mmCIF file of C-alpha atoms in Angstrom:
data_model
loop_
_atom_site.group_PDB
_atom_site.id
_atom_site.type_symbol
_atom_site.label_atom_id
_atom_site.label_comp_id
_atom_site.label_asym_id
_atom_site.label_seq_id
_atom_site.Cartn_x
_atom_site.Cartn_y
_atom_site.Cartn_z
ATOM 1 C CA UNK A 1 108.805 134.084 107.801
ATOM 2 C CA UNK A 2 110.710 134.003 110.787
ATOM 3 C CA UNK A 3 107.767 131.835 112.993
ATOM 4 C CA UNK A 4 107.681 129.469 110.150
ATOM 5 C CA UNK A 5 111.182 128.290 110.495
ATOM 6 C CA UNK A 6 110.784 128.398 114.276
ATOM 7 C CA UNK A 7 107.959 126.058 114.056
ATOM 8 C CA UNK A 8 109.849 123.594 111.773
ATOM 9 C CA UNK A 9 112.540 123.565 114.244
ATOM 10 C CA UNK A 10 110.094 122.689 116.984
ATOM 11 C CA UNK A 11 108.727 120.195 114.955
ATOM 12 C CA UNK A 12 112.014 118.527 113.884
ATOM 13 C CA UNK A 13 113.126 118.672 117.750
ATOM 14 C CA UNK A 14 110.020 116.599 118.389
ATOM 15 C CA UNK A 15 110.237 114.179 116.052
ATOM 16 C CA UNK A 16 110.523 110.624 117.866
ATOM 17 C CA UNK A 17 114.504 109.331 117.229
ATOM 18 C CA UNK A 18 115.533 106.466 115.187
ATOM 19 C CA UNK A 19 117.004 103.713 117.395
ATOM 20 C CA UNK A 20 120.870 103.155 116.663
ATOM 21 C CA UNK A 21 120.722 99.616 117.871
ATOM 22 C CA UNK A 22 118.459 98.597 115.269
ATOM 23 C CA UNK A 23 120.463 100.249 112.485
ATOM 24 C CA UNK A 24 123.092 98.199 114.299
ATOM 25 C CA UNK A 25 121.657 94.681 114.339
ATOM 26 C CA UNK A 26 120.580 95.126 110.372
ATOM 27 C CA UNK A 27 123.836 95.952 109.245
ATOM 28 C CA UNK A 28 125.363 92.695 111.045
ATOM 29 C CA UNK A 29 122.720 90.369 109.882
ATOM 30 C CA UNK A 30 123.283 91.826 106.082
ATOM 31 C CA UNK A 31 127.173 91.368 106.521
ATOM 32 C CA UNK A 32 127.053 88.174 108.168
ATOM 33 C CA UNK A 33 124.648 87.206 105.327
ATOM 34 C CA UNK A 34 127.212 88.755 102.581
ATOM 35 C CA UNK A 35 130.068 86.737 103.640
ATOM 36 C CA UNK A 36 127.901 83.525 104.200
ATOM 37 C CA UNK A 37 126.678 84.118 100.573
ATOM 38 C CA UNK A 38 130.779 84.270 99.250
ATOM 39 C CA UNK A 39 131.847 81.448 101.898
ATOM 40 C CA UNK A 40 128.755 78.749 101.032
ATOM 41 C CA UNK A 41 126.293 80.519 97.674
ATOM 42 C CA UNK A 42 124.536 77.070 97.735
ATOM 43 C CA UNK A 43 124.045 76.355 100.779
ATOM 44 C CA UNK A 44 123.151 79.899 102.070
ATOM 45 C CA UNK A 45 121.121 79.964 99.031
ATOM 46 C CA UNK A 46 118.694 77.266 99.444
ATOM 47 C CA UNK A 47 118.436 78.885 103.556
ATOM 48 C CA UNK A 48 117.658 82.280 101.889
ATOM 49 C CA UNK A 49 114.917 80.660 99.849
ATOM 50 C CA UNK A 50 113.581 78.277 102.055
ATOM 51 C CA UNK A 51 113.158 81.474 104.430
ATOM 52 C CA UNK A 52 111.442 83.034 101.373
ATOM 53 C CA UNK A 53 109.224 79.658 100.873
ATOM 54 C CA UNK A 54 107.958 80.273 104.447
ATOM 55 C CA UNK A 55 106.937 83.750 104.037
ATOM 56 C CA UNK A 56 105.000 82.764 101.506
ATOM 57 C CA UNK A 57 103.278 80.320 103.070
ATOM 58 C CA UNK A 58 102.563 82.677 105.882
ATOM 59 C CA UNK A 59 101.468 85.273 103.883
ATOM 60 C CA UNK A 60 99.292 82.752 102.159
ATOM 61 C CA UNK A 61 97.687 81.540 105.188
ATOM 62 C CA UNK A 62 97.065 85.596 106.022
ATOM 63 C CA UNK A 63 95.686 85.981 102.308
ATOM 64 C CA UNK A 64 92.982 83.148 102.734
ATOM 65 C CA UNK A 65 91.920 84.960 105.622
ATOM 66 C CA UNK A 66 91.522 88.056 103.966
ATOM 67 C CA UNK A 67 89.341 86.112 101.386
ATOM 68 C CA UNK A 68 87.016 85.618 103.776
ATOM 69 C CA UNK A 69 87.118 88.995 105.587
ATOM 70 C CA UNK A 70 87.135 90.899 102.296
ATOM 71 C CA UNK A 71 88.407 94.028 101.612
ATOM 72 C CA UNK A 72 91.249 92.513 98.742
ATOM 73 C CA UNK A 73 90.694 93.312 94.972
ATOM 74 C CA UNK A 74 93.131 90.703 94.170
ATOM 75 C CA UNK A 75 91.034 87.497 92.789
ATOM 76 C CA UNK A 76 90.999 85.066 95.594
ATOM 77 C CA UNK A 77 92.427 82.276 92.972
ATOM 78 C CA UNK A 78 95.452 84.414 93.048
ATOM 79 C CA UNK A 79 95.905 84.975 96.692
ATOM 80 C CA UNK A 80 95.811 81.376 97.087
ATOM 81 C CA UNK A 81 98.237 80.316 94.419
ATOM 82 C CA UNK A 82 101.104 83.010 95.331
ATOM 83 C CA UNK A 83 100.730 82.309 98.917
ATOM 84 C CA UNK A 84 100.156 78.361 99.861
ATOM 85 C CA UNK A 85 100.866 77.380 96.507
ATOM 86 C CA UNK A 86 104.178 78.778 95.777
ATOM 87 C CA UNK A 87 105.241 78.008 99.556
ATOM 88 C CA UNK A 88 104.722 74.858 99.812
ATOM 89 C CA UNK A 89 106.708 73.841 96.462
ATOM 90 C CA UNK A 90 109.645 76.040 97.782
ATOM 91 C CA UNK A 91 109.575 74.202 100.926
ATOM 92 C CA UNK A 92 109.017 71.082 99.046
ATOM 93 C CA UNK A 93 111.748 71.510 96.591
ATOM 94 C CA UNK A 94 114.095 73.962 98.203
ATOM 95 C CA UNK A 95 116.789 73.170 95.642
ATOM 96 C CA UNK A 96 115.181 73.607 92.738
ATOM 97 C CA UNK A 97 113.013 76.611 93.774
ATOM 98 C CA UNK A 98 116.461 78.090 94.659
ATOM 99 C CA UNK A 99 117.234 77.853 91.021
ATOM 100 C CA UNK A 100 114.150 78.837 89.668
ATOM 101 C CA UNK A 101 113.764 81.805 91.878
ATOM 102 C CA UNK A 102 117.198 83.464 90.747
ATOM 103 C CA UNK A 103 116.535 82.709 87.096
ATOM 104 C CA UNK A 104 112.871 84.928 87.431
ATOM 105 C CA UNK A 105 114.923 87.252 89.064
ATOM 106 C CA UNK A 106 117.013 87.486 86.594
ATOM 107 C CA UNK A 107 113.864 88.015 83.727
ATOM 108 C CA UNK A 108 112.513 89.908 85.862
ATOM 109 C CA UNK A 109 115.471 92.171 85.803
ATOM 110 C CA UNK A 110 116.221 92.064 82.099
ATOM 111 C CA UNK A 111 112.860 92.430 81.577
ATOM 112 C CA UNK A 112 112.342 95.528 83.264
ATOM 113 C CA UNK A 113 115.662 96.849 82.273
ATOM 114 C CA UNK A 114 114.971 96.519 78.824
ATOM 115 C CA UNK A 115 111.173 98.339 79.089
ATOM 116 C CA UNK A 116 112.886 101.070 80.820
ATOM 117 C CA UNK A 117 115.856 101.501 78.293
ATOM 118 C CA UNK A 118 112.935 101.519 75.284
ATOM 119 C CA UNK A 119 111.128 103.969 77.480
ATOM 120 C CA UNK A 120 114.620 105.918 78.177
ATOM 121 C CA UNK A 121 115.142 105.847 73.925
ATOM 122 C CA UNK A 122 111.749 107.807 73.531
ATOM 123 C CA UNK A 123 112.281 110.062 76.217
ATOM 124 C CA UNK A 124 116.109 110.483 74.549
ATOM 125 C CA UNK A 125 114.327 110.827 71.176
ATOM 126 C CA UNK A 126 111.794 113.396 72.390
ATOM 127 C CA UNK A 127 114.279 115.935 74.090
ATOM 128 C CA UNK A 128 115.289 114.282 77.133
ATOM 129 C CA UNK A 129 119.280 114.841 75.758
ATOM 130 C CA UNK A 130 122.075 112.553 74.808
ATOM 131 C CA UNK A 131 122.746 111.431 78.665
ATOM 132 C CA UNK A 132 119.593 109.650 78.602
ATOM 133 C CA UNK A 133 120.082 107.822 75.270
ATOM 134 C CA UNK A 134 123.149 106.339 76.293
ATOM 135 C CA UNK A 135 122.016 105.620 79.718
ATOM 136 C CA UNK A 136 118.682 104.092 77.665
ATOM 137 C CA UNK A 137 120.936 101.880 75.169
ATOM 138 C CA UNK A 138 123.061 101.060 78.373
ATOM 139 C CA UNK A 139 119.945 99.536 80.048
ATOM 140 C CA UNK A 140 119.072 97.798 76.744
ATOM 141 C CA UNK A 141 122.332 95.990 76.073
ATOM 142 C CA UNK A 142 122.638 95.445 79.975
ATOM 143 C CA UNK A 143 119.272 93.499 79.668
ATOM 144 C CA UNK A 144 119.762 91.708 76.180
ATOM 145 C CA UNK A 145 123.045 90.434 78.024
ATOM 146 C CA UNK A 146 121.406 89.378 80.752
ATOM 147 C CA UNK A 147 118.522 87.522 79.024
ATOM 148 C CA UNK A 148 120.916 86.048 76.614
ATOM 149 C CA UNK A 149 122.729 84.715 79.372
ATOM 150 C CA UNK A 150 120.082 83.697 82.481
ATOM 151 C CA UNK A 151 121.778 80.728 83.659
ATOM 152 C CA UNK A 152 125.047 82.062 83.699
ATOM 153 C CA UNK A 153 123.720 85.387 85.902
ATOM 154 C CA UNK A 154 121.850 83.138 88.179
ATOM 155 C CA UNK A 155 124.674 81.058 88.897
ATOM 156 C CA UNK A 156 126.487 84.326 89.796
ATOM 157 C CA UNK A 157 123.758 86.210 91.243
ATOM 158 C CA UNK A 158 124.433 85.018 95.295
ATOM 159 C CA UNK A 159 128.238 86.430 94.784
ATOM 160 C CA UNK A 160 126.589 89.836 93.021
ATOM 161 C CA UNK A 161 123.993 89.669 96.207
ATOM 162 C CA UNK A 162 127.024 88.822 98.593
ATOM 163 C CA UNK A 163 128.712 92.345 97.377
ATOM 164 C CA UNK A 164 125.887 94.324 97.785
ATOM 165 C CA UNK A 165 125.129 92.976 101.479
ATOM 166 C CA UNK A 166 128.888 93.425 102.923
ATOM 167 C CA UNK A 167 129.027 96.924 101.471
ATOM 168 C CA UNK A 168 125.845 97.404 102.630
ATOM 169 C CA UNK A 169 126.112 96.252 106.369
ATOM 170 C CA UNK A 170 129.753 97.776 106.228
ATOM 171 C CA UNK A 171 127.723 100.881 105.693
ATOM 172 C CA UNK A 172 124.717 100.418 108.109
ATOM 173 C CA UNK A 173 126.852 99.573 111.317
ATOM 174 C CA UNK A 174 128.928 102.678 110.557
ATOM 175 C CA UNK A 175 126.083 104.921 110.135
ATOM 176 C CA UNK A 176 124.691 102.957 113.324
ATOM 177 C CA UNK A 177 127.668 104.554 114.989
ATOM 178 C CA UNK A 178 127.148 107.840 113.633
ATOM 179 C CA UNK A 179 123.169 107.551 114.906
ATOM 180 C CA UNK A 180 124.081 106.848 118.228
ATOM 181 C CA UNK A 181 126.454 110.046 118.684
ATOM 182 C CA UNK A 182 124.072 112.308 117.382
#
């Protein structure tokens, strides 16, 4: 027992080290992101999506390739359409896409959150206890309000993302810190 846990040690001691720095630069990027999303949603908005049309188009260009190399089991008619496709029309119409692309966020969101809360019910229903009912009929009424209301959400969604970034890179530049003294 005792070389086991002297092994682990020499194992953790040898483990390569996360660089602080980059820890760092992520959590200034997200909080410099967070406040541009409260400052400017729109404008920042339409960047964060055009940034996100570009990808795509990137990653389309990559997927093609791969058509031709092989070795996806995604049809190629779908490689093409989520990559070039859906690129170019964000780049195209970065304004609308910016709109669109919260709202199927939002859907998505619902969506998921309501499977998982009618998932969370059964489990509840089965034996899984009373904390996981509620939390299941939580999720549910969470995601009926958020379908009911898509439009509304999206137009609040940069100031929900905007929250989550600041606390986020708040968090990551501390911890940054923390890295480097260790």
């Amino acid at each position: 027992m005792y070389n086991l846990m002297a092994s682990n040690t020499q194992t953790a001691a040898s483990a390569p080290e996360f660089p602080w720095w980059i820890v760092l630069v992520e959590g200034i990027f997200a909080l410099i992101f967070g406040i541009f999303l409260i400052a400017e949603p729109a404008i920042t908005s339409v960047f964060l999506v055009t940034v996100l049309g570009f990808y795509w188009l990137i990653r389309g260009i990559f997927s093609i390739i791969q058509i031709f190399i092989g070795g996806s089991s995604i049809h190629w008619g779908w490689l093409l359409f989520l990559g070039i496709i859906a690129g170019l029309v964000v780049l195209r119409h970065p304004m609308y896409a910016t709109i669109l692309v919260g709202a199927v966020l939002v859907i998505v969101v619902g969506v998921e959150g309501l499977i998982m809360g009618i998932v969370g019910l059964f489990q509840a229903f089965s034996g899984a206890g009373w904390g996981a009912g509620i939390l299941a009929a939580l999720s549910i009424i969470i995601s009926i309000i958020l379908l009911a209301n898509v439009w509304l959400v999206t137009y609040y969604l940069p100031y929900v993302i905007a929250i989550f970034l600041i606390i986020g890179g708040i968090s990551a530049i501390f911890f940054s810190f923390r890295l480097r003294r260790a």
